[in-house]
Coordinates of C-alpha atoms in Angstrom, one line a residue:
M12 CA 85.5 86.0 74.4
D13 CA 84.2 85.5 78.2
E14 CA 85.1 88.4 80.3
V15 CA 85.2 86.1 83.3
I16 CA 87.8 83.7 81.8
I17 CA 89.7 87.0 80.8
S18 CA 89.7 88.2 84.4
R19 CA 90.5 84.7 86.1
A20 CA 93.5 84.2 83.7
I21 CA 94.8 87.8 84.8
V22 CA 94.3 87.2 88.6
E23 CA 95.7 83.5 88.6
S24 CA 98.6 84.2 86.5
Y25 CA 99.6 87.4 88.6
M26 CA 99.0 85.5 91.8
K27 CA 101.3 82.7 90.7
D28 CA 104.1 85.2 89.9
L29 CA 103.6 87.0 93.1
L30 CA 103.4 83.7 95.4
E31 CA 106.8 82.7 93.5
A32 CA 108.4 86.1 94.5
M33 CA 107.7 85.4 98.2
E34 CA 111.1 83.7 98.5
L35 CA 113.8 85.5 96.5
D36 CA 117.6 85.5 96.2
V37 CA 117.5 89.2 95.5
A38 CA 114.7 91.9 95.7
I39 CA 115.2 95.2 94.0
V40 CA 113.4 98.2 95.1
G41 CA 113.0 100.8 92.3
A42 CA 112.9 100.0 88.4
G43 CA 115.0 102.8 87.2
P44 CA 118.2 102.4 85.1
S45 CA 120.5 100.7 87.9
G46 CA 117.6 98.4 89.3
L47 CA 116.8 97.1 85.8
A48 CA 120.5 96.7 84.7
A49 CA 121.0 95.0 88.1
A50 CA 118.1 92.7 87.7
Y51 CA 119.2 91.9 84.0
Y52 CA 122.7 90.7 85.3
L53 CA 121.2 88.9 88.3
A54 CA 118.8 87.0 86.3
K55 CA 121.4 86.3 83.8
E56 CA 123.3 84.4 86.6
G57 CA 120.3 82.5 87.5
A58 CA 119.5 84.4 90.7
R59 CA 116.0 84.4 91.6
T60 CA 115.2 88.0 91.3
A61 CA 112.3 90.6 91.3
I62 CA 111.8 94.2 91.1
F63 CA 109.3 96.3 93.1
E64 CA 108.3 99.7 91.6
K65 CA 105.7 102.0 93.0
K66 CA 105.1 103.8 89.9
L67 CA 102.9 102.6 86.9
S68 CA 105.7 102.8 84.5
V69 CA 109.2 101.6 84.8
G70 CA 112.5 103.1 83.8
G71 CA 112.6 105.9 86.4
G72 CA 114.2 109.1 85.2
I73 CA 115.3 107.7 81.7
W74 CA 112.3 108.5 79.7
G75 CA 112.5 112.3 80.1
G76 CA 116.0 112.4 79.1
G77 CA 117.5 115.9 79.9
M78 CA 114.6 118.3 80.6
M79 CA 112.2 116.4 78.8
F80 CA 114.6 116.0 75.6
N81 CA 114.4 112.3 75.3
K82 CA 118.1 111.7 74.8
I83 CA 120.8 110.6 77.0
I84 CA 124.5 110.8 77.2
V85 CA 126.9 107.9 78.0
Q86 CA 130.7 107.9 78.2
A87 CA 132.9 105.2 76.7
E88 CA 132.4 102.7 79.6
G89 CA 128.7 103.3 79.4
K90 CA 128.6 102.8 75.8
K91 CA 130.0 99.3 76.2
I92 CA 126.9 98.3 78.2
L93 CA 124.7 99.9 75.5
D94 CA 126.5 98.0 72.8
E95 CA 126.0 94.7 74.8
F96 CA 122.4 95.8 75.1
G97 CA 122.1 96.3 71.3
I98 CA 121.2 100.1 71.8
A99 CA 122.3 102.4 69.2
T100 CA 124.5 105.3 70.0
T101 CA 126.0 108.4 68.1
E102 CA 129.3 109.9 68.9
Y103 CA 128.7 113.5 69.6
E104 CA 132.3 114.4 70.4
E105 CA 135.2 112.1 71.7
G106 CA 133.9 110.5 74.8
Y107 CA 130.4 111.6 74.5
Y108 CA 127.7 109.2 72.9
V109 CA 124.1 110.0 72.6
A110 CA 121.3 107.5 72.9
N111 CA 117.6 107.6 72.6
A112 CA 115.9 107.6 76.2
V113 CA 112.9 105.7 75.1
E114 CA 114.9 103.0 73.4
L115 CA 116.9 102.5 76.4
A116 CA 114.0 102.4 78.8
S117 CA 112.2 99.9 76.9
T118 CA 115.0 97.7 76.1
L119 CA 116.2 97.6 79.6
C120 CA 112.7 96.5 80.7
S121 CA 112.6 93.8 77.9
L122 CA 115.9 92.4 78.8
A123 CA 115.4 92.2 82.5
T124 CA 111.8 90.3 81.9
K125 CA 113.1 88.1 79.1
G126 CA 116.3 87.2 81.3
G127 CA 114.0 85.9 83.9
A128 CA 113.5 88.8 86.4
R129 CA 109.9 89.6 87.5
I130 CA 108.8 93.4 87.6
F131 CA 106.0 94.3 89.9
N132 CA 104.8 97.7 89.5
L133 CA 102.2 99.6 91.6
L134 CA 103.9 97.9 94.7
S135 CA 105.4 100.1 97.2
V136 CA 107.7 99.1 100.0
E137 CA 106.8 100.5 103.5
D138 CA 109.0 98.4 105.8
V139 CA 111.9 96.0 105.8
V140 CA 112.2 92.7 107.5
I141 CA 115.2 92.4 109.9
R142 CA 116.5 89.1 111.0
E143 CA 119.5 87.4 112.2
A144 CA 121.7 89.9 113.9
D145 CA 120.2 93.0 112.4
R146 CA 120.3 91.8 108.7
V147 CA 117.8 92.9 106.1
S148 CA 116.3 89.9 105.1
G149 CA 112.9 90.8 103.3
L150 CA 110.5 93.5 102.5
V151 CA 107.2 94.7 103.6
L152 CA 104.8 95.5 100.6
N153 CA 101.7 97.4 100.0
W154 CA 99.9 98.5 96.8
A155 CA 101.1 102.1 96.0
S156 CA 97.5 103.1 95.9
V157 CA 97.0 102.6 99.6
S158 CA 99.5 105.1 100.6
L159 CA 98.1 107.6 98.0
A160 CA 94.7 107.3 99.3
N161 CA 96.0 107.4 102.9
L162 CA 94.3 104.2 103.8
H163 CA 95.1 102.0 106.8
I164 CA 95.6 98.6 105.1
D165 CA 98.0 96.1 106.4
P166 CA 100.7 95.0 104.1
L167 CA 102.1 91.6 103.3
A168 CA 106.1 90.4 103.5
L169 CA 108.4 88.6 101.4
R170 CA 111.6 87.0 102.3
S171 CA 114.9 87.7 100.4
K172 CA 118.5 86.9 101.0
L173 CA 119.6 90.3 99.7
V174 CA 117.8 93.6 98.8
I175 CA 119.0 96.3 96.5
D176 CA 117.9 100.0 97.2
A177 CA 117.5 101.3 93.6
T178 CA 115.0 103.8 94.6
G179 CA 117.0 107.0 93.3
H180 CA 117.5 110.1 95.0
D181 CA 115.3 109.3 97.9
C182 CA 117.1 106.0 98.8
E183 CA 114.1 104.9 100.6
I184 CA 115.1 101.6 102.0
C185 CA 118.1 103.2 103.6
H186 CA 115.8 105.7 105.1
L187 CA 113.7 102.7 106.5
V188 CA 116.5 101.1 108.0
I189 CA 117.7 104.1 110.0
E190 CA 114.2 105.4 111.0
K191 CA 112.5 101.9 111.6
V192 CA 115.3 100.0 113.4
G193 CA 117.9 102.7 114.2
G194 CA 120.4 101.0 111.9
K195 CA 123.8 102.4 111.2
L196 CA 124.9 102.5 107.5
R197 CA 128.5 102.0 106.4
T198 CA 129.2 105.7 105.7
A199 CA 131.2 108.1 107.4
T200 CA 128.3 109.3 109.7
G201 CA 126.5 106.1 109.8
K202 CA 123.6 107.9 108.3
I203 CA 122.5 109.2 105.0
I204 CA 125.0 111.9 104.1
G205 CA 122.9 113.5 101.2
E206 CA 123.2 114.1 97.6
K207 CA 125.5 117.1 96.6
S208 CA 124.8 119.5 93.7
M209 CA 125.6 118.5 90.1
W210 CA 129.0 117.5 89.1
A211 CA 128.9 114.9 86.5
E212 CA 132.6 114.1 86.3
I213 CA 132.9 113.4 90.0
G214 CA 129.4 111.7 90.4
E215 CA 130.2 109.4 87.5
R216 CA 133.2 108.4 89.0
E217 CA 132.1 107.9 92.6
I218 CA 128.9 106.1 91.9
L219 CA 131.0 103.1 91.4
E220 CA 133.0 103.5 94.4
N221 CA 129.6 103.8 96.5
T222 CA 127.9 100.8 95.0
K223 CA 128.2 98.4 97.8
E224 CA 126.5 96.6 100.7
V225 CA 126.0 99.4 103.1
Y226 CA 124.0 97.4 105.8
P227 CA 124.0 93.7 106.4
G228 CA 121.8 92.3 103.5
L229 CA 121.2 95.8 102.0
I230 CA 123.1 96.9 98.6
V231 CA 122.7 100.5 97.2
T232 CA 123.1 101.2 93.5
G233 CA 122.4 104.2 91.2
M234 CA 121.5 107.6 92.7
A235 CA 120.7 105.8 95.9
A236 CA 124.4 105.2 96.3
S237 CA 125.1 108.7 95.5
A238 CA 122.5 110.2 97.9
V239 CA 123.7 107.6 100.9
F240 CA 127.3 108.6 100.4
G241 CA 127.2 112.2 99.7
S242 CA 128.3 112.2 96.0
P243 CA 127.2 114.9 93.4
R244 CA 124.3 114.3 91.2
M245 CA 125.1 113.9 87.5
G246 CA 122.0 114.9 85.3
P247 CA 121.3 113.0 82.3
I248 CA 124.3 111.1 81.7
F249 CA 123.3 107.5 82.4
G250 CA 126.5 105.6 81.9
G251 CA 127.4 105.5 85.6
M252 CA 123.9 104.4 86.5
L253 CA 124.0 101.3 84.2
L254 CA 127.5 100.3 85.6
S255 CA 126.5 100.7 89.0
G256 CA 123.5 98.5 88.4
K257 CA 126.0 95.7 86.9
K258 CA 128.2 96.2 89.8
A259 CA 125.4 95.9 92.2
A260 CA 124.7 92.4 90.8
Q261 CA 128.2 91.5 90.9
V262 CA 128.3 92.5 94.7
A263 CA 125.1 90.5 95.3
M264 CA 126.4 87.4 93.5
E265 CA 129.4 87.3 95.7
L266 CA 127.3 87.7 98.9
L267 CA 125.0 85.0 97.8
K268 CA 128.2 82.7 97.4

């Protein structure tokens, strides 16, 4: 085996994928449960979709389950999605279903990529592209290691018809819209209201209500939606996260039409 051929194959194939991701229908930031679910459903509908994840691994908070016990809970509605994905569940009590966190994370990643979505890890988003009457129409990317090393390296940009903020509790893209361009979100205050303390029942219900276009061209999903609209966190119940990702894909497809 020739080391140079190996290296060339990696560089050329990666650059081909990255170049094709310069023009997207939907760019998803964050490869947690809602982002991966959204990517799966979008790719299934034929939308040109890519996820950008700043960490080395994908799956977000799935892997650790609850307090590093790698089990997660879903309710009946969430179980329907796990059934669709072929993920095993065990009924603990009526309405409470246990699933393996590792199986969920790995299966979501596999389904999204096999469905046609591209996942780019170790890439961070440091700005948004605003065009056409204050509409989010792209992302500004850099290697995650650049910010970690505190280097001054100019980024590159891509164009996307829609962006989904799936960055979890930090709702990073919504922060960029407010801080960089002074944008007003479609919340009661026009700003990020902030995540409330844990209340699984309320949080699971409101996360779907909050999964919507929060700024022209920008959709929020998962814990980003909860944080932006001021809903409670839910802890290691993941049904709402998956359902939110599915709804985000549906919202995106409607907007693309």
